Each structure stands twice: as C-alpha cells, then as structure tokens.
mmCIF file of N, CA and C in Angstrom:
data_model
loop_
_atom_site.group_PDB
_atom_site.id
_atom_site.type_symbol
_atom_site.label_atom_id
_atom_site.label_comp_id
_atom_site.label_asym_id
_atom_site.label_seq_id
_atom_site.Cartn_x
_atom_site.Cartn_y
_atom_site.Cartn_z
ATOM 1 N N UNK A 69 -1.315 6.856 10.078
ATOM 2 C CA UNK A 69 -0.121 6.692 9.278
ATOM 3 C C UNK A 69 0.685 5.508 9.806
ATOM 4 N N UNK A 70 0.761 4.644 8.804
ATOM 5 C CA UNK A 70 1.550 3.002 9.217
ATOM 6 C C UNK A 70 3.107 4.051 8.583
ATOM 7 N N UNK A 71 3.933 3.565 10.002
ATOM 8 C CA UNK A 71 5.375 3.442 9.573
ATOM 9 C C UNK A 71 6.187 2.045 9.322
ATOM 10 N N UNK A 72 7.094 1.281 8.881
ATOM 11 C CA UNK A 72 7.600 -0.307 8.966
ATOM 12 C C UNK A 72 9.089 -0.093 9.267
ATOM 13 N N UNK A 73 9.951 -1.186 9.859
ATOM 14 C CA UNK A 73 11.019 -0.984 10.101
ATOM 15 C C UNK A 73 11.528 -2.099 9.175
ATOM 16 N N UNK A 74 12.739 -2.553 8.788
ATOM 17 C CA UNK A 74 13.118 -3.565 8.409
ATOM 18 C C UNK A 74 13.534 -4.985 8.438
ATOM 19 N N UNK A 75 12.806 -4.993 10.203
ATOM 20 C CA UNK A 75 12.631 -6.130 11.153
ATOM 21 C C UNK A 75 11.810 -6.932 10.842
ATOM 22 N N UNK A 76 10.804 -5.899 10.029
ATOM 23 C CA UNK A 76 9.632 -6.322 10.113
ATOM 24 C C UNK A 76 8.216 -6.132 10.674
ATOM 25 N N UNK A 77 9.095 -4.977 11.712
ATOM 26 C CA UNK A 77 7.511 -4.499 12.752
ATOM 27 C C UNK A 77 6.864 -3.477 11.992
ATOM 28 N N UNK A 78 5.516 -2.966 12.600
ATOM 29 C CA UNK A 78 4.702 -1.917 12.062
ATOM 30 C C UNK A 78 4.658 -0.623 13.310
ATOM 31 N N UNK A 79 4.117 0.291 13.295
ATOM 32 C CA UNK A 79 4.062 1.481 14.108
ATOM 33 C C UNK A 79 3.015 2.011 13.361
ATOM 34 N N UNK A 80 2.010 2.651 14.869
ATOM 35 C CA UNK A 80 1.103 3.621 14.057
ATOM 36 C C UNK A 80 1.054 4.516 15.020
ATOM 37 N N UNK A 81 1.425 6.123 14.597
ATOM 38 C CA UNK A 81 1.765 6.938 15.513
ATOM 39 C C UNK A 81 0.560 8.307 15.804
ATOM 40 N N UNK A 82 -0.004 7.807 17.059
ATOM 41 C CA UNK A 82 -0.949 9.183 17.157
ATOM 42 C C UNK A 82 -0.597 9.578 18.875
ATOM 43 N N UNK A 83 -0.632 10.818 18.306
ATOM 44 C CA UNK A 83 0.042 11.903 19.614
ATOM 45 C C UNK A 83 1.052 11.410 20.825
ATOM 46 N N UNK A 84 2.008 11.184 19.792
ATOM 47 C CA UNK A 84 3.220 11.162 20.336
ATOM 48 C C UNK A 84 3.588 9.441 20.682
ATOM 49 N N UNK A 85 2.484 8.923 20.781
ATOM 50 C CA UNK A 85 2.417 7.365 21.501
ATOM 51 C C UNK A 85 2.196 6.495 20.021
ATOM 52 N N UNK A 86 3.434 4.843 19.692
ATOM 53 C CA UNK A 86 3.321 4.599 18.688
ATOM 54 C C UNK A 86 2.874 3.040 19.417
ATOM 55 N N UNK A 87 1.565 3.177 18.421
ATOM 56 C CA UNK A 87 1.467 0.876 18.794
ATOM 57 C C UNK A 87 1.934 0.216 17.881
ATOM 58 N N UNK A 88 2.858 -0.769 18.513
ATOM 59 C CA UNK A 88 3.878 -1.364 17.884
ATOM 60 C C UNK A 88 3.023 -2.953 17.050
ATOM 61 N N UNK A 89 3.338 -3.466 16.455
ATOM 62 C CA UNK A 89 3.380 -4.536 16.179
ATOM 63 C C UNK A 89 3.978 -5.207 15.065
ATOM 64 N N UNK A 90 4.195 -6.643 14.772
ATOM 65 C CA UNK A 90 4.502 -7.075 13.492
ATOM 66 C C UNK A 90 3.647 -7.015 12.308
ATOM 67 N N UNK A 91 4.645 -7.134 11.190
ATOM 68 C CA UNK A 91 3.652 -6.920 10.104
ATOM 69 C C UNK A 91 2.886 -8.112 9.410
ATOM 70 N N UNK A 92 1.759 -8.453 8.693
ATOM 71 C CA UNK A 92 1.528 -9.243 8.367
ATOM 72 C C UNK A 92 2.506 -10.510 7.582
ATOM 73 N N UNK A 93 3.469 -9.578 6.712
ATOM 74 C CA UNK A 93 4.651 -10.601 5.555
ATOM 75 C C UNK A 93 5.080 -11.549 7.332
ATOM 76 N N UNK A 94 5.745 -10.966 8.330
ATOM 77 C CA UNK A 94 6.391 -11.371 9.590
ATOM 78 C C UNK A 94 5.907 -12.627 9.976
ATOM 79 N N UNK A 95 4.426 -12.546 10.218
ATOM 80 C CA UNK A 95 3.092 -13.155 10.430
ATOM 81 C C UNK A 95 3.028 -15.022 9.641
ATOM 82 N N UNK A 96 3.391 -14.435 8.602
ATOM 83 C CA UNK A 96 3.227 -15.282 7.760
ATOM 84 C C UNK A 96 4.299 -16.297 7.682
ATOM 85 N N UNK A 97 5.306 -15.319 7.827
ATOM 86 C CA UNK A 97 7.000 -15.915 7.379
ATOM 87 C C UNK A 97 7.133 -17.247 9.267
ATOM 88 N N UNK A 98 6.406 -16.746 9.806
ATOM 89 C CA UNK A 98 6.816 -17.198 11.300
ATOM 90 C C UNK A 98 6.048 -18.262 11.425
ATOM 91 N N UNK A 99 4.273 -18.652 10.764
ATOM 92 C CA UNK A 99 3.564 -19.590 10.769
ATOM 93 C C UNK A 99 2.516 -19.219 12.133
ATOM 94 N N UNK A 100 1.952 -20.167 12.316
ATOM 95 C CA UNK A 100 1.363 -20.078 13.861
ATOM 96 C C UNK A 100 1.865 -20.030 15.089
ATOM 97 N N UNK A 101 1.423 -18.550 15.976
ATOM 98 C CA UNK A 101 1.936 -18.467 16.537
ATOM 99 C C UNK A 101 1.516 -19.179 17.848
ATOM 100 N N UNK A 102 2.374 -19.371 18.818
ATOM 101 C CA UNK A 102 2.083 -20.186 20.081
ATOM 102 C C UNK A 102 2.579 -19.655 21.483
ATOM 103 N N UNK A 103 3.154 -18.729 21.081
ATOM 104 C CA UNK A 103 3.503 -18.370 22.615
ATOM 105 C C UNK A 103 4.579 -16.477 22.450
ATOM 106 N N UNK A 104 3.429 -15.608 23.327
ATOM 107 C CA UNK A 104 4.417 -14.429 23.174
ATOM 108 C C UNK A 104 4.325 -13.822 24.517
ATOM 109 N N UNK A 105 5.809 -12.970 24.364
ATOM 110 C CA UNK A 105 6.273 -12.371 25.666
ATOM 111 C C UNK A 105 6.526 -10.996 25.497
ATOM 112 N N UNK A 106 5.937 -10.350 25.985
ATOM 113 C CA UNK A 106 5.132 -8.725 26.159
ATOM 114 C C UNK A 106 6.534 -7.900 27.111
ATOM 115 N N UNK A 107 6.864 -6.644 26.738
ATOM 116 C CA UNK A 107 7.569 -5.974 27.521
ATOM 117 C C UNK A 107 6.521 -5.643 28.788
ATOM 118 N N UNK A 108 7.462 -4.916 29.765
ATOM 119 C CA UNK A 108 6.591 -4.508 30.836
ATOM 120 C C UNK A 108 6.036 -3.245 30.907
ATOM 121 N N UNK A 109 4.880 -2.837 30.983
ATOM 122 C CA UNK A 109 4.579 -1.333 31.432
ATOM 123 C C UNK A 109 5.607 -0.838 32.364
ATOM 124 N N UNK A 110 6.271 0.204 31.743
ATOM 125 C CA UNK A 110 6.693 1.669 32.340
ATOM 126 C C UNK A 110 8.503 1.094 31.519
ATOM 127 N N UNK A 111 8.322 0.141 30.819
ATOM 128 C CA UNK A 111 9.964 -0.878 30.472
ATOM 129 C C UNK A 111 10.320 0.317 29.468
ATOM 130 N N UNK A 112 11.873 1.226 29.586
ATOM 131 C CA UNK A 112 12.480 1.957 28.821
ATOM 132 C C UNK A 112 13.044 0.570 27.631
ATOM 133 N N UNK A 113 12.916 1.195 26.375
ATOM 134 C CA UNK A 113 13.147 0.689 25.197
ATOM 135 C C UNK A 113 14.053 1.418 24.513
ATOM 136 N N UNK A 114 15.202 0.759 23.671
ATOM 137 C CA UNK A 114 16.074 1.572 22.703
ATOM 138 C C UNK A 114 15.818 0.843 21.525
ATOM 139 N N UNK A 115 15.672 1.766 20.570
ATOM 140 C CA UNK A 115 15.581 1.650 19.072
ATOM 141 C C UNK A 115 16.393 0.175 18.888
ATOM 142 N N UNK A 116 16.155 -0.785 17.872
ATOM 143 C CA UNK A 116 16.418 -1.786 17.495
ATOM 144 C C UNK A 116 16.779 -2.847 18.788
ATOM 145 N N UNK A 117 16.116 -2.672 19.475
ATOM 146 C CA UNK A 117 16.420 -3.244 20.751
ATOM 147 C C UNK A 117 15.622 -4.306 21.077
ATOM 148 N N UNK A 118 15.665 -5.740 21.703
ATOM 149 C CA UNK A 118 14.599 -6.578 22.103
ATOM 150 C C UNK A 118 13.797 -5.468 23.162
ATOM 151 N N UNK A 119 12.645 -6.216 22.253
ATOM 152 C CA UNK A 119 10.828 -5.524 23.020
ATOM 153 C C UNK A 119 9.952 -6.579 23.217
ATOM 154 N N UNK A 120 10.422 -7.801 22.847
ATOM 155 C CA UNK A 120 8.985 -8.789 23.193
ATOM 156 C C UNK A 120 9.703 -10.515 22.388
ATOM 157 N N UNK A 121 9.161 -11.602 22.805
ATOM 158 C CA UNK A 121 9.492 -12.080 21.845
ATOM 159 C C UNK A 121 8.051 -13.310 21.464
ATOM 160 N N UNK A 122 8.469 -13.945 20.359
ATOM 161 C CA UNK A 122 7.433 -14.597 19.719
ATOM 162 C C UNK A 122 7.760 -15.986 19.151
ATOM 163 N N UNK A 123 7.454 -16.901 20.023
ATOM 164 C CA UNK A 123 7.732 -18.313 19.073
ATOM 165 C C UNK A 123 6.267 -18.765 18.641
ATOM 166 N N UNK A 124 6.573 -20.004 17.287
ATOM 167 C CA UNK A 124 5.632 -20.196 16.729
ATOM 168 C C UNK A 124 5.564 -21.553 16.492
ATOM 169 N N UNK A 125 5.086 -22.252 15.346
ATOM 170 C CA UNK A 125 5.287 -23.630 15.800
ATOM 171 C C UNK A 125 6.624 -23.712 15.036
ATOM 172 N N UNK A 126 7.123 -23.366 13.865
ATOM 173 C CA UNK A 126 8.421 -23.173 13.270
ATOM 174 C C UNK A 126 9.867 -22.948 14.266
ATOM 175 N N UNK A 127 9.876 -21.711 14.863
ATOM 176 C CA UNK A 127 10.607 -20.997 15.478
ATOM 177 C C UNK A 127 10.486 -19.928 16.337
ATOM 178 N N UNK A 128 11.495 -19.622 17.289
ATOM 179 C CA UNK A 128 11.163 -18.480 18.507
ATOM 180 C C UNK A 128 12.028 -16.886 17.671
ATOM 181 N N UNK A 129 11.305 -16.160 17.551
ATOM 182 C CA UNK A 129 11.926 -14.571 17.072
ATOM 183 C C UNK A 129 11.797 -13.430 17.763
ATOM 184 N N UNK A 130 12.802 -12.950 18.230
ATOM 185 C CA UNK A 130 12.905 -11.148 18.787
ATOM 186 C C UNK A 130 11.772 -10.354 17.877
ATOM 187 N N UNK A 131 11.061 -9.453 18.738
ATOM 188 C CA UNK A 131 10.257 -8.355 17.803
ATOM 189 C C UNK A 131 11.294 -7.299 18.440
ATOM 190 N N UNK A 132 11.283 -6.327 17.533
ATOM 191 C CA UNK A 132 12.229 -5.479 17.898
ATOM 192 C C UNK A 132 11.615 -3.794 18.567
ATOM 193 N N UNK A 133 11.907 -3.216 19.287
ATOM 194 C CA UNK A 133 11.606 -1.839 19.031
ATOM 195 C C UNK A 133 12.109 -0.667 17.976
ATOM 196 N N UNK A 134 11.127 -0.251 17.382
ATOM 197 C CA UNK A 134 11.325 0.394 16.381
ATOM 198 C C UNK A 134 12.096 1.708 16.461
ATOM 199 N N UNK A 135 11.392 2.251 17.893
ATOM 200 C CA UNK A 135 12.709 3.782 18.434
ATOM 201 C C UNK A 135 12.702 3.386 19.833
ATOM 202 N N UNK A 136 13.041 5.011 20.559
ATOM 203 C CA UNK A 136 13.629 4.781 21.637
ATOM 204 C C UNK A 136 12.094 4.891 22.287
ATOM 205 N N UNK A 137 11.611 4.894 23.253
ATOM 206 C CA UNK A 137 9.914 4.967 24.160
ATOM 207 C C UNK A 137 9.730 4.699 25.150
ATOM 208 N N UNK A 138 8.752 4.381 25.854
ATOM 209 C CA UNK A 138 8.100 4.402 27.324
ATOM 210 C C UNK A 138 7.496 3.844 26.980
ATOM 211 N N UNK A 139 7.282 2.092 27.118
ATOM 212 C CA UNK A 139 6.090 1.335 26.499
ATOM 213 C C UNK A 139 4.980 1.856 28.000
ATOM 214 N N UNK A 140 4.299 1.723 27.509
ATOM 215 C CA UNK A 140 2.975 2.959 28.122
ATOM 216 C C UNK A 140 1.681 1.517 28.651
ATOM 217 N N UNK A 141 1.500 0.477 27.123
ATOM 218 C CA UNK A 141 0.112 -0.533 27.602
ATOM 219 C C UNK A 141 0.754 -1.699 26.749
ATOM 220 N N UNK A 142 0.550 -2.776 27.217
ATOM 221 C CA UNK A 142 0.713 -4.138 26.193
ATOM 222 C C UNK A 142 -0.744 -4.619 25.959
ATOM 223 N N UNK A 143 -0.809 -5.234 25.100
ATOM 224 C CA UNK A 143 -1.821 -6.472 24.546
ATOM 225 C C UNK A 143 -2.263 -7.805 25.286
ATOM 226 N N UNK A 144 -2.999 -7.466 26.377
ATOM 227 C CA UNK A 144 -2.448 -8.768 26.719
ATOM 228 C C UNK A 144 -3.133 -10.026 26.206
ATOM 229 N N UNK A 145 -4.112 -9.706 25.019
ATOM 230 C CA UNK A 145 -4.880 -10.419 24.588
ATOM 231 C C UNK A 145 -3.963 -11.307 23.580
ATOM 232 N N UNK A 146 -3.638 -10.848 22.948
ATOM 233 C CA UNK A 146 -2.306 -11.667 21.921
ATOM 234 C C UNK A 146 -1.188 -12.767 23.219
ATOM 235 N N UNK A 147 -1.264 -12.279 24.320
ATOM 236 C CA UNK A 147 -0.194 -13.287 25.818
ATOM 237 C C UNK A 147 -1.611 -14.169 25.660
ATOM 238 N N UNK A 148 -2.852 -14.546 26.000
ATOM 239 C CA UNK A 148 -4.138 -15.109 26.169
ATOM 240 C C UNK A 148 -4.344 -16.122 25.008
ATOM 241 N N UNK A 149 -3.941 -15.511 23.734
ATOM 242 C CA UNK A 149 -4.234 -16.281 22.587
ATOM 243 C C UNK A 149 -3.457 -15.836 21.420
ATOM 244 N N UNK A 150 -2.163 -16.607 21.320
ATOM 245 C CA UNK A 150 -1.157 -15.781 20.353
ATOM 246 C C UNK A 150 -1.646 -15.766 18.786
ATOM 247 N N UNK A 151 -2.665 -16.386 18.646
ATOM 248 C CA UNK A 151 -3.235 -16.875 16.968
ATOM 249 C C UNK A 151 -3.770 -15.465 16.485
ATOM 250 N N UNK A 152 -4.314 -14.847 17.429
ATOM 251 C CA UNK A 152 -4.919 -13.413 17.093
ATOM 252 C C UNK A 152 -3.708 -12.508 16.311
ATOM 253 N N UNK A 153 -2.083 -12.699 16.749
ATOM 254 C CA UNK A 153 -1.308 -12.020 15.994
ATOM 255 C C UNK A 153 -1.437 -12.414 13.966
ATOM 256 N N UNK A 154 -1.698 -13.996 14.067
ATOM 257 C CA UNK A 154 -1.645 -14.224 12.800
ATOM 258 C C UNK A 154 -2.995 -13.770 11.902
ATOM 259 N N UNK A 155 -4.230 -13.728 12.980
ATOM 260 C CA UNK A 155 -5.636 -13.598 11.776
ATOM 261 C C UNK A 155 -5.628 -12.461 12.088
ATOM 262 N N UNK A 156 -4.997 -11.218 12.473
ATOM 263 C CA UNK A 156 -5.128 -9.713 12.375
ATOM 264 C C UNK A 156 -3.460 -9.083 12.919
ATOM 265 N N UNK A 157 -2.746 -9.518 12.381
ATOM 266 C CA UNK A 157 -1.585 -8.936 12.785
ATOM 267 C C UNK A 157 -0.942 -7.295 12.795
ATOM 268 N N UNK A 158 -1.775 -6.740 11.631
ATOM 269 C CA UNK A 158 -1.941 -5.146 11.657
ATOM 270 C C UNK A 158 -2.726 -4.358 12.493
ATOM 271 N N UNK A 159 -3.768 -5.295 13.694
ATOM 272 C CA UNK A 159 -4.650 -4.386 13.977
ATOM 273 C C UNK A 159 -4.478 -4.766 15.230
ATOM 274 N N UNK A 160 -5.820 -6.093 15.816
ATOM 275 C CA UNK A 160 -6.461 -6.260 16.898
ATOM 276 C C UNK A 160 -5.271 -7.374 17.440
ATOM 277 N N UNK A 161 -3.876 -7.564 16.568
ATOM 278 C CA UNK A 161 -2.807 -8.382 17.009
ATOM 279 C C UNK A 161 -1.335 -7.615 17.314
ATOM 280 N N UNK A 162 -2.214 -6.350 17.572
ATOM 281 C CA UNK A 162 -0.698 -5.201 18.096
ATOM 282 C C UNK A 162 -0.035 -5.991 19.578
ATOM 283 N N UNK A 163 0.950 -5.075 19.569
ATOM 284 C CA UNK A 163 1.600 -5.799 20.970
ATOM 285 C C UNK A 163 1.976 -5.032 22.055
ATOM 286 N N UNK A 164 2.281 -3.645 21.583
ATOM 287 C CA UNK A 164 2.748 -2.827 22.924
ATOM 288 C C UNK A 164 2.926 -1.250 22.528
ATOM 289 N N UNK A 165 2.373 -0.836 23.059
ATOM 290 C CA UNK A 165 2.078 0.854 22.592
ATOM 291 C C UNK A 165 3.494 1.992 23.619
ATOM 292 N N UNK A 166 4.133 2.283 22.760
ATOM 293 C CA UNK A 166 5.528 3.262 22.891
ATOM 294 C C UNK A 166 5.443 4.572 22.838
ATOM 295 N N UNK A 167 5.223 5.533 23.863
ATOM 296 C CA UNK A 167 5.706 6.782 24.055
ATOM 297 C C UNK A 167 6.927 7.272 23.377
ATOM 298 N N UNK A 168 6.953 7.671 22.641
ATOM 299 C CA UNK A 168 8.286 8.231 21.986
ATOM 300 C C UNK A 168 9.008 9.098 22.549
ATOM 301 N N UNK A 169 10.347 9.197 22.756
ATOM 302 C CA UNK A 169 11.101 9.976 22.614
ATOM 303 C C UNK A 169 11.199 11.372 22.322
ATOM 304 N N UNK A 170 11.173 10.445 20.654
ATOM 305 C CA UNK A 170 11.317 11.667 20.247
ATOM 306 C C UNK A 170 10.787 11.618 18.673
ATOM 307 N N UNK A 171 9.363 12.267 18.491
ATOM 308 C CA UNK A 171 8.245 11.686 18.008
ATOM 309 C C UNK A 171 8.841 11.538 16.038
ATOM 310 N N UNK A 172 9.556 12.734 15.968
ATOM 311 C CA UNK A 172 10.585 13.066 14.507
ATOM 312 C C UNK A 172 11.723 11.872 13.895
ATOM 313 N N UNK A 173 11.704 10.897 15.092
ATOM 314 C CA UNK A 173 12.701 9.867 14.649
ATOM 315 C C UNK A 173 11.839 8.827 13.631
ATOM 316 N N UNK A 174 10.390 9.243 13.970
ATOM 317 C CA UNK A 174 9.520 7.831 12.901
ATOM 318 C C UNK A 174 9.536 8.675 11.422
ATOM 319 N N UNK A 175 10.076 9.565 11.380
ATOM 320 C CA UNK A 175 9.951 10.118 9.827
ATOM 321 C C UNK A 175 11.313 9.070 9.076
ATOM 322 N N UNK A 176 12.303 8.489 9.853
ATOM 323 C CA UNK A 176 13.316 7.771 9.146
ATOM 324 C C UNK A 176 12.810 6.283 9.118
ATOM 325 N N UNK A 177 11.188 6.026 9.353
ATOM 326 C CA UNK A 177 11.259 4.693 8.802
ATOM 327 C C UNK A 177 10.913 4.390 7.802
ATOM 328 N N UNK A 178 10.108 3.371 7.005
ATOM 329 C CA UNK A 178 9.680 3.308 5.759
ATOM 330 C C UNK A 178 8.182 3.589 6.176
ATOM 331 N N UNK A 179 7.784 3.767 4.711
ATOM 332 C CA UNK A 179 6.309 3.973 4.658
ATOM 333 C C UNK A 179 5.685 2.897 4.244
ATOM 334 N N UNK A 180 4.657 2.641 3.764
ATOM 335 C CA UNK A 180 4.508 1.639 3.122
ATOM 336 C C UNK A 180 4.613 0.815 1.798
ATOM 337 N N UNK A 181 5.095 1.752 0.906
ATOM 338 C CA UNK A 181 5.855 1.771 -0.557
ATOM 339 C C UNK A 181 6.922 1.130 -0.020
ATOM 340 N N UNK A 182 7.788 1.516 0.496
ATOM 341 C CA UNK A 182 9.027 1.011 0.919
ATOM 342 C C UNK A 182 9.281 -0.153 1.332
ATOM 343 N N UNK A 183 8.338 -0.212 2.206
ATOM 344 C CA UNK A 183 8.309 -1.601 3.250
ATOM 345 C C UNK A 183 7.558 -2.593 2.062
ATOM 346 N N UNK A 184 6.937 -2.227 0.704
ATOM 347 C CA UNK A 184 6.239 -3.576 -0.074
ATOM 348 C C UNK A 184 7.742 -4.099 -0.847
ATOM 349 N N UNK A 185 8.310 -3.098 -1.932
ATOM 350 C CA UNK A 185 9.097 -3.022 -1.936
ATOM 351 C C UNK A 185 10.544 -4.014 -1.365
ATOM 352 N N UNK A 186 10.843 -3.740 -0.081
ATOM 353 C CA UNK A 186 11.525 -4.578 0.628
ATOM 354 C C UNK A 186 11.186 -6.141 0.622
ATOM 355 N N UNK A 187 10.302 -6.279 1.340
ATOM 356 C CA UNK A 187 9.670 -7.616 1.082
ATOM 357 C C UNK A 187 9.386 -8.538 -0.054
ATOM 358 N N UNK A 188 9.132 -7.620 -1.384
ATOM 359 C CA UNK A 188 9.204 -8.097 -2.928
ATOM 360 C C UNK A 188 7.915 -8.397 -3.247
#
C-alpha cells in the first residue's frame, strides 16, 4: 500500500516500518539528480520535518518526513549514484526506511487517487 504526502514523498508501509521516498511527478519536477544527503541510522524524525536533502542540476530541495519514526536503513545506493532516484524513483530510488511511531498516523495521508488528483 503506497501512501503520498503533499511534499511530494511516497511511503510504503509493511510491519510497522515505512520506506520513504519521492514520488516520481517530484522526480521529474526537480530534473537530474546530482547529489543527495541521507538521514542517519538510529536519526529521530518529526512529521513534516527535514529527512534528507536533494539537489539536481536545476535546484537543491528538502525531502521531507512524512510522520514521526526511527529511520532504521538508508539507500546508500541513490548517495553512490543519485540518477537511480530519477529512472526508478518509486522503487529501487527509495531513500530511507522509518519505524513509525505510530503506525495509524499513515491512514491521514493520501492514497493514490488523491495524490493524482493533487498533482493534476
């Protein structure tokens, strides 16, 4: 189950732990990316809070955290070669996997109707 926030990031939540990343529209809107910066394993996170950031050849952008968590593992393959966020940004271009809180707070994000929707 993909959740989206209105940042722009994605979440996919299995047992209790959500992997975070941007969404493809994000991906796109940002161009090629060139350089990203990964929270730290064991780094407490608050909802809408800087979690990482991402410049591209355009511009540098905050990814945000989506709730509150225990980032748990980062990507460090996307730090190695940031282009992987743009040719798979839903999948093999995640960025940092979040222990939740409190696992009932991802029912207030969008789904994916919502999040197409938003974007137009």
């Amino acid at each position: 189950m993909l959740k989206f926030t209105a940042e722009h990031e994605w979440l996919k939540l299995e047992d209790g732990v959500a992997t975070v990343g941007i969404t493809t529209h994000a991906a796109e809107q940002l161009g090629d990316l060139v350089f990203v910066e990964l929270p730290e394993v064991g780094a407490e996170l608050v909802k809408d809070g800087n979690a990482a950031t991402v410049e591209s050849v355009k511009a540098a952008s905050d990814v945000y955290s989506p709730l509150d968590g225990e980032v748990t593992e980062v990507n460090q393959a996307i730090v190695d070669d940031p282009s992987l966020v743009n040719s798979d940004p839903q999948a093999a271009g995640w960025f940092f996997k979040l222990r939740l809180k409190n696992v009932a707070d991802a029912d207030a994000l969008m789904d994916e109707a919502a999040y197409k929707e938003l974007i137009g």
